[in-house]
mmCIF file of C-alpha atoms in Angstrom:
data_model
loop_
_atom_site.group_PDB
_atom_site.id
_atom_site.type_symbol
_atom_site.label_atom_id
_atom_site.label_comp_id
_atom_site.label_asym_id
_atom_site.label_seq_id
_atom_site.Cartn_x
_atom_site.Cartn_y
_atom_site.Cartn_z
ATOM 1 C CA UNK D 1 0.000 0.000 0.000
ATOM 2 C CA UNK D 2 1.361 3.432 -0.914
ATOM 3 C CA UNK D 3 0.116 6.534 0.904
ATOM 4 C CA UNK D 4 -0.276 10.001 -0.592
ATOM 5 C CA UNK D 5 3.034 11.145 0.940
ATOM 6 C CA UNK D 6 4.878 8.294 -0.827
ATOM 7 C CA UNK D 7 5.281 6.094 2.249
ATOM 8 C CA UNK D 8 4.965 2.416 1.366
ATOM 9 C CA UNK D 9 3.558 0.020 3.906
ATOM 10 C CA UNK D 10 4.006 -3.687 3.469
ATOM 11 C CA UNK D 11 1.203 -5.740 4.919
ATOM 12 C CA UNK D 12 -0.106 -9.231 4.422
ATOM 13 C CA UNK D 13 -3.868 -9.704 4.514
ATOM 14 C CA UNK D 14 -5.042 -11.999 7.286
ATOM 15 C CA UNK D 15 -8.222 -14.056 7.310
ATOM 16 C CA UNK D 16 -9.650 -14.827 10.749
ATOM 17 C CA UNK D 17 -12.138 -17.589 11.498
ATOM 18 C CA UNK D 18 -14.599 -17.873 14.401
ATOM 19 C CA UNK D 19 -15.950 -21.136 15.795
ATOM 20 C CA UNK D 20 -18.683 -22.032 18.268
ATOM 21 C CA UNK D 21 -18.115 -24.247 21.330
ATOM 22 C CA UNK D 22 -18.697 -27.384 19.233
ATOM 23 C CA UNK D 23 -15.979 -26.406 16.751
ATOM 24 C CA UNK D 24 -18.306 -25.392 13.919
ATOM 25 C CA UNK D 25 -17.283 -22.473 11.707
ATOM 26 C CA UNK D 26 -19.639 -19.555 12.401
ATOM 27 C CA UNK D 27 -17.777 -16.477 11.102
ATOM 28 C CA UNK D 28 -14.999 -15.385 8.770
ATOM 29 C CA UNK D 29 -13.300 -11.980 8.613
ATOM 30 C CA UNK D 30 -11.179 -11.493 5.487
ATOM 31 C CA UNK D 31 -8.183 -9.220 4.967
ATOM 32 C CA UNK D 32 -10.422 -6.453 3.592
ATOM 33 C CA UNK D 33 -12.560 -6.349 6.741
ATOM 34 C CA UNK D 34 -15.548 -8.120 5.189
ATOM 35 C CA UNK D 35 -17.340 -10.302 7.760
ATOM 36 C CA UNK D 36 -19.311 -13.393 6.797
ATOM 37 C CA UNK D 37 -21.422 -15.129 9.457
ATOM 38 C CA UNK D 38 -23.515 -18.275 9.696
ATOM 39 C CA UNK D 39 -26.188 -19.340 12.147
ATOM 40 C CA UNK D 40 -26.593 -22.967 13.139
ATOM 41 C CA UNK D 41 -30.108 -24.105 13.974
ATOM 42 C CA UNK D 42 -30.616 -25.919 17.267
ATOM 43 C CA UNK D 43 -30.660 -29.686 16.854
ATOM 44 C CA UNK D 44 -28.614 -29.742 13.641
ATOM 45 C CA UNK D 45 -25.146 -31.165 13.180
ATOM 46 C CA UNK D 46 -24.025 -29.274 10.065
#
C-alpha cells in the first residue's frame, strides 16, 4: 500500500475464522474487513 506522501507500507492480509463451542465455523473476517457469518439451527449437526 502506498500513501499520498509516498510512504509504502508492506502488509499481508489476514483471514480470521470464528468457531462455536462445538468447533463449527460460524464467522470469517477477510483481509479487507468483510465479515461473513452463519447461524446454526438448534438440533442440527451441520
